[in-house]
């Protein structure tokens, strides 16, 4: 395929409720949509970078600059590009994995639509629906938390993940266990809010039989996670730290984690995400599909990924209405705690043009 133009469109989508984590509160999703126009048709990808560099160093305005100044020119220079060829073609640019992943997703979507093949099939999906969990933000009070969790359980979510930070950890987990019982699949995500000094607080969570603790320490601290894992019965899962298949293998081999959260955006794309899936399977580490509050565009692709065999735990692949009053694709609706894996060509969903126009905050068209 030859890329003829790339559209970068920023949209602002309000969240149905503020989402508070240890790194801040999100109230709106500032999303960069990347559309590639090729001689074989068009494809779309969603950039998962947040508005601010608070989860990782990337942020949406920077992703737009990197794509414009560094990624697009490298792709325009290629006579023949495929989804698999994107990562190698961009290898000269260090980091900026979320920006690269968005471009790769768009190229893959265009390529697979042209072939008439779904992303799920292309990546190696083995199921047509995936079990869904939900990520629950830090609440104002324990009562508010219990009400929110109770609502999600009524909707059928199969697993609850509580965001934690020092001062909001033992008490909320205890309250949720008391209210909803020991059989509830329950896990926590610290988003790097702890350090060696606050680790004793984490050890107290061992009494709750959690599925896992996600990313207690900073991204770079593989050794610290290994030391913590050796002192806890609760499995450690890494999110922010795992930026490639090589890091995933290293972290598992060093005992820093025994479970991995896979987000294609964080690791530079769906091809690298599958490599992580494969290396984790080879090392006996289950994986699950993380989320970045994606619209239907990113969600569709995540569901395709989550249908691979080593995705053994329910993911943060929640229904559209957990995030948005109106999604920009046909909405993903929970059925018996699961979401269907899109089966149409490419990502298998289409954007609602009128709605996307209304939500647009800026658009540029890049040409060779
Ligand atoms: O750490 O998993 C995370 C959202 C934004 C940034 C980081 C994270 C999250 C979530 C929500 O936990 C996952 C989702 O429902 O999309
Ligand atoms: Mg996380």
Coordinates of C-alpha atoms and ligand atoms in Angstrom, one line a residue:
X1 CA 0.0 0.0 0.0
X2 CA 1.1 3.6 -0.6
X3 CA 0.0 6.2 2.0
X4 CA -1.4 9.3 0.3
X5 CA -2.5 11.3 3.3
X6 CA -2.9 11.1 7.0
X7 CA -5.7 13.0 8.9
X8 CA -5.0 13.9 12.5
X9 CA -8.3 14.7 14.3
X10 CA -8.6 15.8 17.9
X11 CA -12.0 15.2 19.6
X12 CA -13.1 15.9 23.1
X13 CA -15.5 13.4 24.6
X14 CA -17.0 13.9 28.1
X15 CA -16.7 11.0 30.5
X16 CA -19.9 9.9 32.3
X17 CA -18.2 10.3 35.6
X18 CA -14.8 11.7 36.7
X19 CA -12.1 9.0 36.8
X20 CA -9.7 9.6 39.7
X21 CA -6.4 7.7 39.9
X22 CA -3.3 8.2 42.0
X23 CA -2.0 10.4 39.1
X24 CA -5.0 12.7 38.7
X25 CA -8.6 13.1 37.7
X26 CA -9.9 12.7 34.2
X27 CA -13.2 14.3 33.3
X28 CA -13.0 14.4 29.5
X29 CA -11.2 12.3 27.0
X30 CA -9.0 14.3 24.6
X31 CA -8.6 11.8 21.8
X32 CA -6.3 11.9 18.8
X33 CA -7.8 9.9 15.9
X34 CA -5.4 8.9 13.1
X35 CA -6.9 8.1 9.6
X36 CA -4.6 6.9 6.9
X37 CA -5.7 7.3 3.3
X38 CA -4.0 4.7 1.0
X39 CA -4.3 3.5 -2.6
X40 CA -6.1 0.5 -1.1
X41 CA -8.6 2.4 1.1
X42 CA -8.6 4.1 4.5
X43 CA -8.0 2.9 8.0
X44 CA -8.4 4.5 11.5
X45 CA -6.5 4.2 14.8
X46 CA -6.9 5.8 18.2
X47 CA -4.0 7.3 20.1
X48 CA -4.3 6.4 23.8
X49 CA -2.1 9.2 25.1
X50 CA -3.8 11.2 27.8
X51 CA -4.1 15.0 27.7
X52 CA -1.2 15.3 30.2
X53 CA 2.0 13.4 30.7
X54 CA 0.8 11.9 34.0
X55 CA 0.5 8.2 33.2
X56 CA 3.6 8.1 31.0
X57 CA 5.8 10.7 29.4
X58 CA 3.5 10.8 26.3
X59 CA 0.6 13.2 25.9
X60 CA -1.8 13.9 23.1
X61 CA -0.4 17.2 21.8
X62 CA 3.1 15.8 21.8
X63 CA 1.9 12.7 19.9
X64 CA 0.4 14.9 17.3
X65 CA 3.7 16.8 16.8
X66 CA 5.7 13.5 16.7
X67 CA 3.4 12.0 14.1
X68 CA 3.5 15.3 12.0
X69 CA 7.2 15.9 12.1
X70 CA 8.7 12.5 12.5
X71 CA 6.4 9.5 11.8
X72 CA 4.4 10.7 8.8
X73 CA 7.4 11.7 6.7
X74 CA 9.0 8.2 7.3
X75 CA 5.8 6.5 6.2
X76 CA 5.2 8.8 3.2
X77 CA 8.7 7.9 2.0
X78 CA 7.8 4.2 1.7
X79 CA 6.5 2.9 -1.6
X80 CA 4.9 -0.1 0.0
X81 CA 3.7 -0.1 3.6
X82 CA 1.9 -2.8 5.6
X83 CA 0.8 -2.9 9.2
X84 CA 3.7 -5.2 10.0
X85 CA 6.1 -2.8 8.3
X86 CA 5.2 0.3 10.4
X87 CA 7.2 -0.5 13.5
X88 CA 10.5 -1.3 11.6
X89 CA 10.0 1.8 9.4
X90 CA 9.7 4.0 12.5
X91 CA 12.6 2.4 14.4
X92 CA 14.8 5.5 14.0
X93 CA 12.4 7.4 16.3
X94 CA 13.1 6.5 20.0
X95 CA 10.1 6.0 22.2
X96 CA 6.8 7.7 21.5
X97 CA 5.1 4.3 21.5
X98 CA 1.6 5.6 21.8
X99 CA 2.0 7.8 18.7
X100 CA 3.6 4.9 16.8
X101 CA 0.8 2.5 17.9
X102 CA -1.9 4.8 16.7
X103 CA -0.3 5.0 13.2
X104 CA 0.3 1.3 13.1
X105 CA -3.4 0.6 14.1
X106 CA -4.6 2.9 11.3
X107 CA -2.4 1.1 8.7
X108 CA -3.4 -2.3 9.9
X109 CA -7.1 -1.3 9.7
X110 CA -6.6 -0.1 6.1
X111 CA -4.7 -3.2 5.1
X112 CA -7.1 -5.7 6.7
X113 CA -10.2 -3.9 5.3
X114 CA -8.6 -4.3 1.9
X115 CA -8.1 -8.0 2.5
X116 CA -11.6 -8.4 4.0
X117 CA -10.0 -9.9 7.2
X118 CA -10.8 -9.0 10.8
X119 CA -8.1 -7.7 13.1
X120 CA -9.1 -10.5 15.5
X121 CA -8.4 -13.2 12.9
X122 CA -5.2 -11.5 11.8
X123 CA -3.9 -11.3 15.4
X124 CA -4.8 -14.9 16.2
X125 CA -8.1 -14.6 18.2
X126 CA -9.5 -17.9 19.5
X127 CA -12.8 -16.6 20.9
X128 CA -15.6 -14.5 19.7
X129 CA -16.4 -12.8 23.0
X130 CA -14.3 -11.7 26.0
X131 CA -14.9 -11.5 29.7
X132 CA -14.9 -7.9 31.0
X133 CA -13.9 -6.3 34.1
X134 CA -14.2 -2.6 35.1
X135 CA -11.6 -0.2 36.6
X136 CA -13.1 1.8 39.5
X137 CA -11.6 5.2 40.3
X138 CA -10.7 6.5 43.8
X139 CA -14.1 7.6 45.3
X140 CA -14.9 10.5 47.6
X141 CA -16.2 8.1 50.3
X142 CA -16.4 4.4 51.0
X143 CA -20.2 4.5 50.6
X144 CA -19.8 6.1 47.2
X145 CA -17.3 3.4 46.2
X146 CA -19.7 0.6 47.3
X147 CA -22.5 2.1 45.4
X148 CA -20.4 2.4 42.2
X149 CA -19.1 -1.2 42.6
X150 CA -22.6 -2.5 43.3
X151 CA -23.9 -0.8 40.1
X152 CA -21.2 -2.4 38.0
X153 CA -21.8 -5.9 39.5
X154 CA -25.5 -5.5 38.7
X155 CA -24.6 -4.8 35.1
X156 CA -22.7 -8.1 35.1
X157 CA -19.0 -7.1 35.1
X158 CA -17.0 -10.2 36.0
X159 CA -14.1 -8.5 37.8
X160 CA -13.6 -5.3 39.8
X161 CA -10.3 -3.4 39.8
X162 CA -9.9 -0.7 42.4
X163 CA -7.6 2.2 42.0
X164 CA -5.5 2.7 45.1
X165 CA -2.9 5.1 46.6
X166 CA -1.4 5.4 50.1
X167 CA -4.4 6.3 52.3
X168 CA -6.9 4.6 50.0
X169 CA -5.9 1.0 49.9
X170 CA -6.7 -1.4 52.9
X171 CA -10.0 0.4 53.8
X172 CA -11.7 0.3 50.3
X173 CA -10.5 -3.2 49.6
X174 CA -11.8 -4.3 53.0
X175 CA -15.1 -2.5 52.5
X176 CA -15.6 -4.1 49.0
X177 CA -14.8 -7.6 50.4
X178 CA -17.2 -7.1 53.3
X179 CA -20.0 -5.9 51.0
X180 CA -19.6 -8.3 48.1
X181 CA -17.9 -11.3 49.5
X182 CA -14.7 -13.4 49.0
X183 CA -15.7 -14.9 45.6
X184 CA -15.7 -11.6 43.8
X185 CA -12.7 -11.4 41.4
X186 CA -11.0 -8.3 42.8
X187 CA -7.7 -6.6 42.0
X188 CA -6.0 -3.2 42.6
X189 CA -4.0 -0.8 40.6
X190 CA -1.6 1.7 42.3
X191 CA -0.3 3.5 39.1
X192 CA 3.2 3.8 40.7
X193 CA 2.0 5.5 43.9
X194 CA 4.1 3.5 46.3
X195 CA 7.7 3.2 47.2
X196 CA 9.8 0.9 49.4
X197 CA 8.9 3.0 52.5
X198 CA 5.1 2.6 51.9
X199 CA 5.4 -1.1 50.9
X200 CA 4.2 -2.4 54.3
X201 CA 0.8 -0.9 53.4
X202 CA 0.7 -3.1 50.3
X203 CA 1.7 -6.2 52.3
X204 CA -1.5 -5.8 54.4
X205 CA -3.5 -6.4 51.2
X206 CA -2.4 -10.1 51.2
X207 CA -5.2 -10.9 53.6
X208 CA -7.8 -10.2 50.8
X209 CA -6.9 -12.8 48.3
X210 CA -6.6 -10.4 45.4
X211 CA -6.1 -11.5 41.9
X212 CA -3.1 -9.2 41.6
X213 CA -1.6 -5.8 42.5
X214 CA -0.9 -3.7 39.5
X215 CA 2.2 -1.4 39.2
X216 CA 2.9 -0.4 42.8
X217 CA 6.3 1.2 42.1
X218 CA 7.7 3.5 39.4
X219 CA 8.1 2.4 35.8
X220 CA 11.9 1.9 36.0
X221 CA 12.0 -0.1 39.3
X222 CA 12.1 -3.7 38.1
X223 CA 14.4 -4.6 41.0
X224 CA 12.0 -3.1 43.6
X225 CA 9.0 -5.0 42.2
X226 CA 11.1 -8.2 42.3
X227 CA 11.9 -7.6 46.0
X228 CA 8.3 -6.8 46.8
X229 CA 7.0 -9.9 45.0
X230 CA 9.3 -12.1 47.1
X231 CA 7.6 -10.8 50.3
X232 CA 3.9 -11.0 49.2
X233 CA 1.5 -13.8 48.4
X234 CA -0.6 -11.5 46.1
X235 CA 0.8 -11.7 42.5
X236 CA 2.4 -8.6 41.1
X237 CA 1.3 -7.4 37.7
X238 CA 3.1 -4.7 35.7
X239 CA 1.5 -2.1 33.5
X240 CA 3.6 1.1 33.1
X241 CA 6.9 -0.8 33.3
X242 CA 6.3 -3.1 30.4
X243 CA 7.1 -1.2 27.2
X244 CA 8.2 -4.1 25.0
X245 CA 8.3 -7.9 24.8
X246 CA 12.0 -7.7 25.9
X247 CA 11.1 -5.9 29.1
X248 CA 8.2 -8.3 29.7
X249 CA 10.5 -11.3 29.4
X250 CA 13.1 -9.6 31.6
X251 CA 10.6 -8.6 34.3
X252 CA 9.1 -12.1 34.5
X253 CA 12.5 -13.8 34.5
X254 CA 13.7 -11.6 37.3
X255 CA 10.6 -12.3 39.4
X256 CA 9.3 -8.7 39.2
X257 CA 5.9 -9.8 38.0
X258 CA 4.0 -13.0 37.3
X259 CA 1.1 -11.4 35.3
X260 CA 1.2 -8.7 32.6
X261 CA -1.3 -6.0 31.7
X262 CA -1.0 -5.5 27.9
X263 CA -1.9 -2.2 26.3
X264 CA -1.0 -1.9 22.6
X265 CA -0.5 1.8 22.9
X266 CA 2.0 1.6 25.7
X267 CA 4.1 -0.9 23.8
X268 CA 4.2 0.6 20.4
X269 CA 1.4 -1.3 18.7
X270 CA -0.7 -4.4 18.3
X271 CA 2.2 -6.4 16.6
X272 CA 4.4 -5.8 19.7
X273 CA 1.4 -6.5 22.0
X274 CA 1.1 -10.0 20.3
X275 CA 4.8 -10.5 20.9
X276 CA 4.3 -9.8 24.6
X277 CA 1.3 -12.2 24.6
X278 CA 3.5 -14.9 23.1
X279 CA 6.6 -14.4 25.3
X280 CA 4.3 -14.3 28.4
X281 CA 2.7 -17.6 27.3
X282 CA 6.1 -19.2 26.8
X283 CA 7.1 -18.1 30.3
X284 CA 3.9 -19.3 31.9
X285 CA 2.6 -15.8 32.8
X286 CA -1.0 -15.0 32.1
X287 CA -1.9 -11.6 30.6
X288 CA -5.0 -9.4 30.4
X289 CA -6.0 -6.5 28.3
X290 CA -5.6 -3.1 29.9
X291 CA -7.4 0.1 28.8
X292 CA -6.9 3.8 28.4
X293 CA -10.5 5.0 28.4
X294 CA -10.6 4.4 24.7
X295 CA -13.5 5.2 22.4
X296 CA -15.1 2.5 20.3
X297 CA -12.2 2.7 17.8
X298 CA -9.6 1.7 20.3
X299 CA -12.0 -0.6 22.2
X300 CA -12.7 -2.6 19.0
X301 CA -9.0 -3.3 18.5
X302 CA -8.5 -4.1 22.2
X303 CA -11.3 -6.7 22.0
X304 CA -9.6 -8.3 19.0
X305 CA -6.3 -8.6 21.1
X306 CA -8.1 -9.8 24.2
X307 CA -9.5 -12.8 22.2
X308 CA -6.0 -14.3 22.0
X309 CA -5.5 -17.5 24.1
X310 CA -3.2 -16.3 26.9
X311 CA -5.6 -13.5 27.9
X312 CA -6.6 -15.5 30.9
X313 CA -8.1 -12.8 33.1
X314 CA -10.9 -10.4 32.4
X315 CA -9.7 -7.1 31.0
X316 CA -10.4 -3.4 31.4
X317 CA -12.4 -3.7 28.3
X318 CA -15.6 -2.2 29.6
X319 CA -18.8 -1.3 27.7
X320 CA -19.1 2.0 26.0
X321 CA -21.6 3.3 28.6
X322 CA -19.0 2.9 31.4
X323 CA -17.1 5.8 29.8
X324 CA -19.3 7.8 27.4
X325 CA -23.0 8.8 27.1
X326 CA -22.4 8.5 23.3
X327 CA -19.6 6.5 21.8
X328 CA -18.2 7.5 18.4
X329 CA -18.8 4.0 17.0
X330 CA -21.8 1.7 17.4
X331 CA -21.8 1.2 21.2
X332 CA -20.2 -1.9 22.8
X333 CA -22.9 -3.4 25.1
X334 CA -22.2 -5.9 27.9
X335 CA -23.8 -9.3 27.4
X336 CA -23.5 -11.6 30.4
X337 CA -20.4 -9.9 31.5
X338 CA -18.8 -10.1 28.1
X339 CA -18.2 -8.0 25.0
X340 CA -18.4 -9.4 21.5
X341 CA -15.2 -9.5 19.4
X342 CA -15.8 -7.5 16.2
X343 CA -15.8 -9.8 13.2
X344 CA -16.0 -7.4 10.3
X345 CA -12.9 -6.4 8.2
X346 CA -10.2 -4.4 10.0
X347 CA -11.3 -3.2 13.5
X348 CA -14.9 -4.2 12.4
X349 CA -16.6 -1.0 13.5
X350 CA -17.2 2.4 11.8
X351 CA -17.2 5.9 13.2
X352 CA -20.3 8.0 13.4
X353 CA -19.2 10.8 11.1
X354 CA -21.7 13.4 12.3
X355 CA -20.9 12.8 16.0
X356 CA -17.2 12.9 15.4
X357 CA -17.6 16.2 13.5
X358 CA -19.5 17.7 16.4
X359 CA -16.8 16.6 18.9
X360 CA -13.9 17.7 16.8
X361 CA -11.6 20.3 18.4
X362 CA -9.0 20.4 15.6
X363 CA -8.1 18.6 12.4
X364 CA -5.1 18.6 10.1
X365 CA -4.4 16.8 6.9
X366 CA -0.8 15.7 6.3
X367 CA 0.4 15.1 2.8
X368 CA 3.7 13.9 1.4
Ligands
LIG1 O1 -3.4 2.2 34.8 O2 -4.8 0.9 33.8 C1 -4.4 2.0 34.0 C2 -6.9 4.5 32.5 C3 -6.1 5.5 32.1 C4 -4.7 5.3 32.3 C5 -4.2 4.2 33.0 C6 -5.1 3.2 33.4 C7 -6.5 3.4 33.2 C8 -7.5 2.5 33.8 C9 -8.8 2.4 33.1 O3 -7.3 1.8 34.7 C10 -8.9 1.3 32.1 C11 -10.1 1.5 31.2 O4 -11.2 1.2 31.7 O5 -9.9 1.9 30.0
LIG2 MG1 -2.8 0.3 35.3

